[in-house]
Coordinates of C-alpha atoms in Angstrom, one line a residue:
Chain A
S1 CA -26.6 -30.3 30.9
Q2 CA -29.7 -29.0 29.2
T3 CA -31.2 -25.6 29.8
I4 CA -34.9 -25.1 28.9
H5 CA -36.3 -21.6 28.4
Q6 CA -40.0 -20.8 28.4
W7 CA -41.8 -17.5 27.8
P8 CA -43.7 -15.8 28.8
A9 CA -43.5 -16.6 32.5
T10 CA -47.1 -15.5 33.1
L11 CA -50.0 -14.7 30.8
V12 CA -53.5 -13.5 31.3
Q13 CA -55.8 -13.9 28.3
P14 CA -59.5 -13.6 27.7
V15 CA -61.6 -16.5 26.6
G16 CA -61.6 -16.9 22.8
S17 CA -58.2 -15.3 22.3
P18 CA -55.3 -17.0 20.6
L19 CA -52.3 -18.5 22.4
S20 CA -48.6 -19.0 21.7
L21 CA -46.2 -20.3 24.2
E22 CA -42.6 -20.9 23.3
C23 CA -40.0 -23.3 24.6
T24 CA -36.3 -23.4 23.5
V25 CA -33.6 -25.8 24.6
E26 CA -29.9 -25.4 24.9
G27 CA -27.2 -27.9 25.6
T28 CA -28.4 -30.8 23.5
S29 CA -29.2 -31.8 19.9
N30 CA -32.2 -33.7 18.6
P31 CA -33.9 -33.9 21.9
N32 CA -37.4 -35.4 22.6
L33 CA -39.6 -32.4 23.6
Y34 CA -42.7 -32.4 25.7
W35 CA -45.5 -30.1 26.7
Y36 CA -47.2 -30.8 30.1
R37 CA -50.1 -29.0 31.8
Q38 CA -50.4 -28.9 35.6
A39 CA -53.8 -27.8 36.8
A40 CA -54.3 -26.6 40.4
G41 CA -54.3 -29.6 42.8
R42 CA -53.6 -32.1 40.0
G43 CA -50.7 -33.9 38.6
L44 CA -48.9 -33.3 35.4
Q45 CA -50.7 -34.2 32.2
L46 CA -48.7 -34.8 29.1
L47 CA -50.2 -32.8 26.2
F48 CA -47.8 -33.3 23.3
Y49 CA -44.4 -34.8 22.6
S50 CA -42.1 -34.6 19.6
V51 CA -39.2 -36.8 18.6
G52 CA -38.0 -34.5 15.8
I53 CA -38.7 -31.5 13.6
G54 CA -42.3 -31.5 12.4
Q55 CA -43.1 -34.6 14.3
I56 CA -45.9 -34.1 16.9
S57 CA -47.8 -36.6 18.9
S58 CA -50.9 -35.6 20.8
E59 CA -51.9 -37.3 24.0
V60 CA -55.2 -35.8 24.7
P61 CA -57.9 -34.3 22.5
Q62 CA -58.2 -30.6 23.1
N63 CA -58.2 -27.2 21.4
L64 CA -54.5 -26.9 21.7
S65 CA -51.9 -27.7 19.1
A66 CA -48.1 -27.9 19.1
S67 CA -45.4 -27.4 16.5
R68 CA -41.7 -27.9 16.2
P69 CA -40.3 -25.6 13.5
Q70 CA -36.7 -26.1 14.6
D71 CA -34.7 -28.8 16.4
R72 CA -34.7 -27.1 19.7
Q73 CA -37.9 -25.0 19.5
F74 CA -41.3 -26.2 20.6
I75 CA -44.4 -24.1 20.4
L76 CA -47.8 -24.6 22.1
S77 CA -50.7 -22.8 20.4
S78 CA -54.4 -22.3 20.5
K79 CA -56.8 -20.5 18.1
K80 CA -59.4 -19.9 20.8
L81 CA -58.7 -20.3 24.5
L82 CA -61.2 -21.8 26.9
L83 CA -61.5 -21.2 30.6
S84 CA -60.4 -24.8 31.2
D85 CA -57.1 -24.1 29.5
S86 CA -55.9 -22.2 32.6
G87 CA -53.0 -23.9 34.3
F88 CA -49.3 -24.1 34.6
Y89 CA -47.6 -25.2 31.3
L90 CA -44.3 -26.9 31.4
C91 CA -41.9 -27.8 28.6
A92 CA -39.5 -30.6 29.1
S93 CA -36.6 -32.0 27.1
A94 CA -34.8 -35.4 27.0
A95 CA -31.7 -36.2 25.1
G96 CA -31.9 -38.8 22.4
G97 CA -32.9 -42.0 24.0
G98 CA -34.9 -40.2 26.6
V99 CA -33.0 -41.2 29.6
E100 CA -33.7 -38.2 31.8
Q101 CA -36.2 -35.4 31.4
F102 CA -35.3 -31.8 32.3
F103 CA -38.0 -29.1 32.8
G104 CA -38.3 -25.5 32.0
P105 CA -39.5 -22.8 34.5
G106 CA -43.1 -23.0 33.3
T107 CA -45.7 -20.5 32.1
R108 CA -48.7 -19.6 34.3
L109 CA -51.7 -19.1 32.0
T110 CA -54.9 -17.6 33.3
V111 CA -57.9 -17.5 31.0
L112 CA -60.6 -15.1 32.1
Chain B
K1 CA -52.4 -48.0 31.5
Q2 CA -49.7 -47.0 34.0
E3 CA -50.9 -45.3 37.2
V4 CA -48.6 -43.7 39.7
T5 CA -49.7 -43.1 43.3
Q6 CA -47.8 -41.1 45.9
I7 CA -48.6 -41.4 49.6
P8 CA -48.9 -39.3 51.7
A9 CA -50.3 -36.3 49.8
A10 CA -48.9 -34.0 52.4
L11 CA -46.4 -34.3 55.2
S12 CA -45.2 -32.0 57.9
V13 CA -42.2 -32.8 60.0
P14 CA -39.9 -30.9 62.4
E15 CA -36.5 -30.0 61.2
G16 CA -33.8 -32.7 61.6
E17 CA -36.1 -35.7 61.2
N18 CA -35.5 -38.4 58.7
L19 CA -38.4 -39.1 56.4
V20 CA -39.7 -41.4 53.7
L21 CA -41.9 -40.5 50.7
N22 CA -43.6 -43.4 48.9
C23 CA -44.4 -44.0 45.3
S24 CA -46.2 -47.0 43.8
F25 CA -46.9 -47.8 40.1
T26 CA -49.2 -50.4 38.6
D27 CA -47.1 -51.6 35.6
S28 CA -43.7 -53.0 36.5
A29 CA -42.5 -52.8 32.9
I30 CA -40.7 -49.5 33.3
Y31 CA -37.5 -48.1 31.8
N32 CA -36.6 -45.9 34.7
L33 CA -38.0 -43.9 37.6
Q34 CA -37.3 -40.2 38.3
W35 CA -37.9 -38.2 41.4
F36 CA -38.4 -34.4 41.1
R37 CA -38.8 -31.5 43.4
Q38 CA -41.1 -28.6 42.6
D39 CA -41.1 -25.3 44.5
P40 CA -44.4 -23.2 44.4
G41 CA -44.9 -21.6 41.0
K42 CA -41.7 -23.1 39.6
G43 CA -40.7 -25.8 37.2
L44 CA -39.5 -29.3 38.2
T45 CA -36.0 -30.0 39.3
S46 CA -34.7 -33.5 38.7
L47 CA -33.4 -35.1 42.0
L48 CA -32.6 -38.7 41.2
L49 CA -32.9 -41.1 38.3
I50 CA -33.0 -44.9 38.9
Q51 CA -32.7 -47.2 35.9
S52 CA -34.9 -50.3 35.9
S53 CA -31.8 -52.5 36.6
Q54 CA -30.8 -50.5 39.7
R55 CA -32.0 -50.8 43.2
E56 CA -31.1 -47.4 44.6
Q57 CA -29.4 -44.0 43.9
T58 CA -28.0 -41.5 46.3
S59 CA -27.3 -37.8 46.1
G60 CA -26.3 -36.0 49.3
R61 CA -29.0 -36.5 51.9
L62 CA -31.3 -38.1 49.4
N63 CA -31.6 -41.8 48.7
A64 CA -34.1 -43.3 46.3
S65 CA -34.9 -47.0 46.1
L66 CA -36.7 -49.0 43.5
D67 CA -38.4 -52.4 43.8
K68 CA -39.6 -52.9 40.3
S69 CA -41.3 -56.3 41.0
S70 CA -43.5 -54.9 43.7
G71 CA -44.0 -51.6 41.9
R72 CA -42.6 -49.4 44.6
S73 CA -40.1 -46.6 45.1
T74 CA -39.2 -44.6 48.2
L75 CA -37.4 -41.3 48.6
Y76 CA -35.5 -41.1 51.8
I77 CA -34.5 -37.6 53.1
A78 CA -32.0 -37.6 55.9
A79 CA -31.8 -34.8 58.5
S80 CA -34.5 -32.7 56.9
Q81 CA -34.2 -28.9 56.7
P82 CA -36.7 -26.1 56.1
G83 CA -35.2 -25.7 52.6
D84 CA -36.4 -29.2 51.8
S85 CA -40.0 -27.9 51.9
A86 CA -41.5 -28.4 48.4
T87 CA -43.6 -30.8 46.5
Y88 CA -41.9 -34.1 45.5
L89 CA -43.0 -35.9 42.4
C90 CA -42.4 -39.4 41.3
A91 CA -42.5 -40.3 37.6
V92 CA -42.0 -43.6 35.8
R93 CA -40.9 -44.0 32.2
G94 CA -42.5 -46.9 30.3
I95 CA -40.7 -49.2 27.9
A96 CA -43.2 -48.9 25.1
G97 CA -43.1 -46.0 22.7
S98 CA -40.1 -44.3 21.1
A99 CA -40.5 -41.1 23.3
R100 CA -40.5 -43.1 26.5
Q101 CA -43.1 -40.9 28.1
L102 CA -43.3 -40.1 31.8
T103 CA -46.3 -40.9 34.0
F104 CA -46.4 -38.7 37.1
G105 CA -47.9 -39.2 40.5
S106 CA -49.8 -36.3 42.1
G107 CA -46.9 -35.5 44.5
T108 CA -46.3 -35.3 48.2
Q109 CA -46.2 -31.7 49.6
L110 CA -43.5 -31.6 52.3
T111 CA -43.2 -29.0 55.0
V112 CA -40.2 -29.0 57.2
L113 CA -40.8 -26.9 60.3
P114 CA -37.9 -24.9 61.8

């Protein structure tokens, strides 16, 4: 089965600072990769997904971006964080064909 | 646009009770449906996956059903235990799109009292 690693586990950043969250996957090749955000009291919102290296699709307009430099590496970035970027960020992976998604442990981001 | 609703938003039951969590979705053209469990501050753990052609799936004390035509799924938990306390999320995967994205409900927060 797949194992998804995310780091850091928690992060506190000031408004206007840059962001880089990393996700790596073990146990599969050429997965579909996803970034979700879960705000307090709300459901999961899909931010980005990728079906291959260098292929990124954005679901919502925002000041975040994603990149996939390697097959099993997915990075979420921002040049300048906003207060509204606070939340719980989850990376997910699905094997080719996307039958079942597996999630990482998440990163808790607090923007002050 | 697919919308997923979970009722109730919160549920508290005494230990040992059987319980049902509900999930409904607006677009019946789904590829599959997945139930997850989320403990506070943690990621999601996949519990059960039901393909669109299936009616139910079972894993231990959990049983999930799917009625695609009516846009409904239920998660049945038998003989509930305090360790079952968590938020349960339902998600449907659409047919359209190569990535087959998931649309999530807001979850049901379950508390099982000892």
